[in-house]
Amino acid sequence: MSSYILVTKMDMNNDPVALATVAPMAPITSQRPIRTDLESSIPKPSMAAPDMEHPDGTPDHQPQGLSVLQQHVAFFDQDNDGIVYPWETYTGLRAIGFNVLLSLILGLGFNLTFSYPTLPGYIPSLLLPVYIENIHKGKHPSDSGTYDTEGR
């Protein structure tokens, strides 16, 4: 208990804890401060995947009307039919460098998790398809907030 510092009302900068950007027990948070110019440079929500050098997204990238979350999932859609099956997830994971065992486990896990919420109806499919057009239904309150509830 003596090695832990409890911060209850103020952080190290005398800011209210709710607005704190530095966690005393995670030194990296003070070494890498949050950028304060993002909101003025990159509007939210965005249908592009912007960064500070490309506030309008990747040059020459055609999002084909997909949200950023849909574009992310579409990477795994090997046959471009709008549905991602476990074998396509496996292939995508292998393409980005995961080993065989981890690709099998993660591929099955992702499709088990996101298949039912993204189905167009109520009857589950044993093929565990993930429908890209409904991927926003797979978001839940404990998500990181990288994507909003519409997948932007």
CSV table of C-alpha atoms in Angstrom, one decimal, residues 41-103:
chain,number,residue,atom,x,y,z
A,41,SER,CA,-7.7,20.9,-36.7
A,42,ILE,CA,-9.8,17.8,-37.1
A,43,PRO,CA,-13.5,18.1,-37.0
A,44,LYS,CA,-15.6,15.4,-35.3
A,45,PRO,CA,-17.3,13.2,-36.2
A,46,SER,CA,-15.5,12.4,-39.3
A,47,MET,CA,-16.1,9.9,-42.1
A,48,ALA,CA,-12.5,10.0,-43.0
A,49,ALA,CA,-9.5,8.6,-41.0
A,50,PRO,CA,-7.7,11.9,-40.4
A,51,ASP,CA,-4.5,12.8,-38.7
A,52,MET,CA,-2.7,16.1,-38.2
A,53,GLU,CA,-0.9,15.9,-41.5
A,54,HIS,CA,-4.0,14.8,-43.4
A,55,PRO,CA,-7.0,16.4,-41.8
A,56,ASP,CA,-9.2,15.3,-44.7
A,57,GLY,CA,-8.1,11.6,-44.4
A,58,THR,CA,-5.7,9.7,-46.6
A,59,PRO,CA,-5.2,11.3,-50.0
A,60,ASP,CA,-6.7,9.4,-52.9
A,61,HIS,CA,-8.4,6.9,-50.6
A,62,GLN,CA,-12.0,6.2,-51.7
A,63,PRO,CA,-14.2,5.3,-48.7
A,64,GLN,CA,-17.0,4.1,-51.0
A,65,GLY,CA,-19.6,5.6,-48.6
A,66,LEU,CA,-18.5,3.5,-45.7
A,67,SER,CA,-18.0,4.9,-42.2
A,68,VAL,CA,-14.5,4.7,-40.7
A,69,LEU,CA,-15.5,1.7,-38.6
A,70,GLN,CA,-17.0,-0.1,-41.7
A,71,GLN,CA,-13.8,0.6,-43.6
A,72,HIS,CA,-11.8,-0.9,-40.8
A,73,VAL,CA,-13.9,-4.1,-40.8
A,74,ALA,CA,-14.0,-4.2,-44.7
A,75,PHE,CA,-10.3,-4.9,-44.6
A,76,PHE,CA,-11.2,-8.4,-43.6
A,77,ASP,CA,-13.9,-8.9,-46.3
A,78,GLN,CA,-11.8,-10.9,-48.8
A,79,ASP,CA,-14.5,-11.2,-51.5
A,80,ASN,CA,-16.0,-7.7,-51.0
A,81,ASP,CA,-19.5,-9.0,-50.5
A,82,GLY,CA,-20.2,-7.0,-47.3
A,83,ILE,CA,-20.0,-10.0,-45.1
A,84,VAL,CA,-16.9,-11.2,-43.1
A,85,TYR,CA,-16.8,-14.9,-42.3
A,86,PRO,CA,-14.3,-16.5,-39.8
A,87,TRP,CA,-12.1,-17.8,-42.6
A,88,GLU,CA,-11.8,-14.2,-44.0
A,89,THR,CA,-11.0,-12.8,-40.5
A,90,TYR,CA,-8.3,-15.6,-40.2
A,91,THR,CA,-6.9,-14.6,-43.6
A,92,GLY,CA,-6.8,-10.9,-42.7
A,93,LEU,CA,-5.1,-11.6,-39.4
A,94,ARG,CA,-2.5,-13.7,-41.1
A,95,ALA,CA,-2.0,-10.9,-43.7
A,96,ILE,CA,-1.1,-8.5,-40.9
A,97,GLY,CA,1.3,-10.8,-39.3
A,98,PHE,CA,-0.5,-12.8,-36.6
A,99,ASN,CA,0.6,-16.5,-36.2
A,100,VAL,CA,-1.6,-19.4,-37.1
A,101,LEU,CA,-2.8,-20.2,-33.6
A,102,LEU,CA,-3.6,-16.6,-32.6
A,103,SER,CA,-5.3,-16.0,-36.0
